[in-house]
C-alpha positions as CSV (number, residue, x, y, z in Angstrom):
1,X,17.2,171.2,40.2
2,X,17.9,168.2,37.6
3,X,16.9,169.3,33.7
4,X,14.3,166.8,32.2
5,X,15.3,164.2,30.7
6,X,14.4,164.2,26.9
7,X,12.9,160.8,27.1
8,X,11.6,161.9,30.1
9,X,7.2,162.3,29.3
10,X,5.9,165.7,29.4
11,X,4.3,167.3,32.2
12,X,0.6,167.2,32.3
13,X,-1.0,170.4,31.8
14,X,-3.1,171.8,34.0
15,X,-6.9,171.3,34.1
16,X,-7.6,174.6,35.3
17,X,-7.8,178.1,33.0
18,X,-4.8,180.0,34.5
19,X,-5.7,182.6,32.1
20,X,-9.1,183.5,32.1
21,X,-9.6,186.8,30.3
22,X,-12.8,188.6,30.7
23,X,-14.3,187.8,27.5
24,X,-17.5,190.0,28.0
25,X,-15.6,192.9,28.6
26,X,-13.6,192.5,25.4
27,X,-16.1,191.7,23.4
28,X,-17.8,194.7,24.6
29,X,-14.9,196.9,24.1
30,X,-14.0,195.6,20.3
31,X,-17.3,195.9,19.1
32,X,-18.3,199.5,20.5
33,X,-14.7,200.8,19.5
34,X,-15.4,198.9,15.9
35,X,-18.4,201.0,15.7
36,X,-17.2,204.0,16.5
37,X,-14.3,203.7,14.0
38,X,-17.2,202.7,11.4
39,X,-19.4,205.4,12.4
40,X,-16.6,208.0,12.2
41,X,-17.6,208.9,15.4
42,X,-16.0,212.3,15.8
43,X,-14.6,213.0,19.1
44,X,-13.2,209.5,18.8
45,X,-11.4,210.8,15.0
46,X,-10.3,214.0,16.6
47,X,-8.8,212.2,19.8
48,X,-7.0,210.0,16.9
49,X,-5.8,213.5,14.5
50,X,-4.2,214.7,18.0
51,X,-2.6,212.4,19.0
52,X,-1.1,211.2,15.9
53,X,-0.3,214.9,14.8
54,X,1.7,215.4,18.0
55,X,4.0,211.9,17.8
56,X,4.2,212.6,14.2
57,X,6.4,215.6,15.2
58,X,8.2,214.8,17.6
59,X,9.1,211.8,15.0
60,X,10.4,214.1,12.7
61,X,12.5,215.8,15.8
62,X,13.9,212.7,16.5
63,X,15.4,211.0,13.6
64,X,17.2,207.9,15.8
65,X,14.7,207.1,17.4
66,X,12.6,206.9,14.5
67,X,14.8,204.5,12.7
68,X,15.0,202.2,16.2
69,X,11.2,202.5,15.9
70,X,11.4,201.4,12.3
71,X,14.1,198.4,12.8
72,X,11.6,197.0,15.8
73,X,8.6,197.5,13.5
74,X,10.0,195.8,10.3
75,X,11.9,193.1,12.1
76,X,11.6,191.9,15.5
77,X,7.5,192.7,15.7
78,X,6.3,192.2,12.4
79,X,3.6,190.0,11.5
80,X,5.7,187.6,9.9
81,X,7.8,187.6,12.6
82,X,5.3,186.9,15.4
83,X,4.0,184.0,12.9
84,X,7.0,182.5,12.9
85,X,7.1,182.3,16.9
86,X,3.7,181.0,16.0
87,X,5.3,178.0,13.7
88,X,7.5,177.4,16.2
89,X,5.5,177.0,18.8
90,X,3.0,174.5,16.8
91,X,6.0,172.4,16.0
92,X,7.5,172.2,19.1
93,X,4.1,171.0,20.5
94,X,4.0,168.2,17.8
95,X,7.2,167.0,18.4
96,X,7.8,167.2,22.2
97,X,4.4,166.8,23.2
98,X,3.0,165.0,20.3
99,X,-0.4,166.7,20.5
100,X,-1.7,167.5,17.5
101,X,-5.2,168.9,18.6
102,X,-3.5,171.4,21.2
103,X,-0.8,172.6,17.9
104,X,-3.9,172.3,15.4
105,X,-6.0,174.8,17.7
106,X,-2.4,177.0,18.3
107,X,-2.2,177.6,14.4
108,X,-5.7,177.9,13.4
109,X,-6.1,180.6,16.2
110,X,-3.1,182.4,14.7
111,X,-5.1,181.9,11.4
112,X,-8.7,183.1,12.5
113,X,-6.9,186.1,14.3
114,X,-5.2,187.5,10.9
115,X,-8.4,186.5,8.6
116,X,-10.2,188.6,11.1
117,X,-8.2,191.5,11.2
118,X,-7.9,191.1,7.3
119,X,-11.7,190.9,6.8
120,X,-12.1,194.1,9.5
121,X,-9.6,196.2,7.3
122,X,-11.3,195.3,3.9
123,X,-14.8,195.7,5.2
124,X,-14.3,199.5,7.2
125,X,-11.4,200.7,4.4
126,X,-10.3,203.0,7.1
127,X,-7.5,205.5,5.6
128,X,-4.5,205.5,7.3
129,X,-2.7,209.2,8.5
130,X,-1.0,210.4,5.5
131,X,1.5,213.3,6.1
132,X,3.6,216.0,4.4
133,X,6.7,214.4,5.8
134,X,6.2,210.9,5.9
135,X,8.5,209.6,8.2
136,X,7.4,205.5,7.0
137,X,4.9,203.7,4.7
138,X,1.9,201.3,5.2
139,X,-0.3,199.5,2.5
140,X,-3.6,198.6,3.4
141,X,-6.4,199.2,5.4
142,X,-5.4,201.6,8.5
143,X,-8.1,199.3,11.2
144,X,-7.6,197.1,12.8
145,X,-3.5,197.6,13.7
146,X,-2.3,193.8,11.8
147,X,0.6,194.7,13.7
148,X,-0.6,194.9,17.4
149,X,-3.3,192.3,16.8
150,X,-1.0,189.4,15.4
151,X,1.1,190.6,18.2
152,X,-1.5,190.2,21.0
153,X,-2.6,187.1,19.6
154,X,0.9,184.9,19.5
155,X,2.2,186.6,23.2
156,X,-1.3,185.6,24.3
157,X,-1.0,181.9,23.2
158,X,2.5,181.8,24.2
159,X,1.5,182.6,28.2
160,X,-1.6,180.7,28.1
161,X,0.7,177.4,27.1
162,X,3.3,178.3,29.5
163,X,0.7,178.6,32.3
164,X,-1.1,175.2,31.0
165,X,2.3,172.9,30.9
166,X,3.2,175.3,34.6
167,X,6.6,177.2,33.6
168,X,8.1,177.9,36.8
169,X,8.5,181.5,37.8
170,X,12.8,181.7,36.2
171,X,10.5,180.9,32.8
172,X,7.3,182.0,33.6
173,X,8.3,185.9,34.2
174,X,11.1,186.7,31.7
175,X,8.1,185.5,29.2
176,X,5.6,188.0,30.6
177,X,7.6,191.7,30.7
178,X,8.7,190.0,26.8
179,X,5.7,189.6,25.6
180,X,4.3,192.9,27.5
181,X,6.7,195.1,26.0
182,X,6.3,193.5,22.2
183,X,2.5,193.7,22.7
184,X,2.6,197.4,23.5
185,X,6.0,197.9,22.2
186,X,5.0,197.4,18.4
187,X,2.2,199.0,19.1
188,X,3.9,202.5,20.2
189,X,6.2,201.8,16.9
190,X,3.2,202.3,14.5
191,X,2.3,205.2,16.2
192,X,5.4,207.0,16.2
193,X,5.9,206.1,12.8
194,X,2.5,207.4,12.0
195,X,1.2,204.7,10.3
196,X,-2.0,204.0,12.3
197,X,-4.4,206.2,14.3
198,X,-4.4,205.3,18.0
199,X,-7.9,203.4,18.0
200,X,-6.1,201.2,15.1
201,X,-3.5,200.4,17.7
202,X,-6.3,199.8,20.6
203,X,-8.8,198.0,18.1
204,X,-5.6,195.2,17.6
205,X,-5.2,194.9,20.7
206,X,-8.6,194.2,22.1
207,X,-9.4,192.4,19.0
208,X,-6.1,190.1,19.4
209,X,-6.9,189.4,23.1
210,X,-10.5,188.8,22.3
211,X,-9.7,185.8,19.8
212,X,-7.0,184.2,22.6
213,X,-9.8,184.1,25.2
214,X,-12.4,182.7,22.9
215,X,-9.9,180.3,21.4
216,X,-8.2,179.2,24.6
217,X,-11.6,178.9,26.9
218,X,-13.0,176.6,23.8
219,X,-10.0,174.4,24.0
220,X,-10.8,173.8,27.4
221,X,-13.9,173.3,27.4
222,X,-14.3,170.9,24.0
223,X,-11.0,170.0,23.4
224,X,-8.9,169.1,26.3
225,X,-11.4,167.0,27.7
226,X,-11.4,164.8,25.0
227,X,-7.5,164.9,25.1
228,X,-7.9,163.7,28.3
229,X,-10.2,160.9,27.5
């Protein structure tokens, strides 16, 4: 098999929605488990006090694996991190592919997903798990996980692109198990480092796949067919 050409055009992308998530069921999901975490909803904050309380300690018992957790956390799956996967992505679409619209709609999804989760943790003010031993520190508002959610969102875009433009399967599946393990990877990370409840964790990542679906089944059906046109 022959690599591309550079001057070689683009493949199309395909018409169809590869990745069609079931947007009722995450919608139904975010908002119950939103209201629940608003409602303080008690076997829900108990589930959360147990669970955190046990990783907490074994944390503590674990000292290596806490700073692996914290290196992964801080570096390779922070926010800033995933937003620069983001960048890089909107750029490489403007460049190589020269669509604007499809890189305008990457990067303002990436925006609506972190005002979101911004607005969600200024609006519930949900205290995060605060501990005698702190093994790591957290500013803001415990719900929804910015973390997970910015994570969720970027991997999300990522595979829905690669399944548009048709990445073959030596492309196609190294990219899945990657962004798999960093969706639930930085997840697991906050919770070790007890720095979120559980539902925080959950909440960012329903919320996160929630804004991909709606983002990337609007695209096609207002914007790509006036790409097209």
């Amino acid at each position: 098999m022959h690599p591309a050409r550079l001057d070689s055009p683009p493949r199309r992308p395909r018409s169809a929605r590869p990745l069609a998530a079931p947007v009722p069921a995450l919608t139904l999901g975010s908002v119950v488990l939103t209201l629940l975490v608003a409602l303080r909803w008690g076997p829900l904050m108990d589930l959360d006090r147990a669970v955190a309380r046990s990783l907490h300690e074994r944390a503590l018992d674990d000292p290596g694996l806490t700073h692996a957790a914290r290196v992964l956390t801080d570096w390779v799956w922070d926010p800033w991190t995933m937003r620069a996967l983001c960048a890089v992505v909107v750029l490489a679409l403007v460049w190589r592919l020269r669509d604007w619209v499809l890189a305008g709609w990457v990067a303002a999804t990436c925006l609506v997903g972190t005002l979101l989760q911004q607005g969600l943790k200024a609006a519930l003010d949900r205290p995060r798990p605060v501990w005698r031993e702190p093994v790591d520190s957290a500013h803001y508002a415990a719900y929804p996980s910015g973390h997970a959610m910015t994570a969720a969102v970027v991997c999300g875009l990522v595979l829905w692109l690669l399944r548009r433009y048709g990445a073959g399967p030596a492309l196609w599946y190294p990219a899945l198990v990657l962004a798999v393990v960093s969706v639930l990877g930085v997840g697991l990370t906050r919770l070790w480092l007890g720095v979120h409840w559980p539902s925080d964790v959950l909440g960012g990542w329903l919320l996160g796949a929630l804004t991909v679906a709606l983002a990337t089944a609007a695209y096609d059906r207002w914007a790509a067919p006036n790409a097209r046109a």
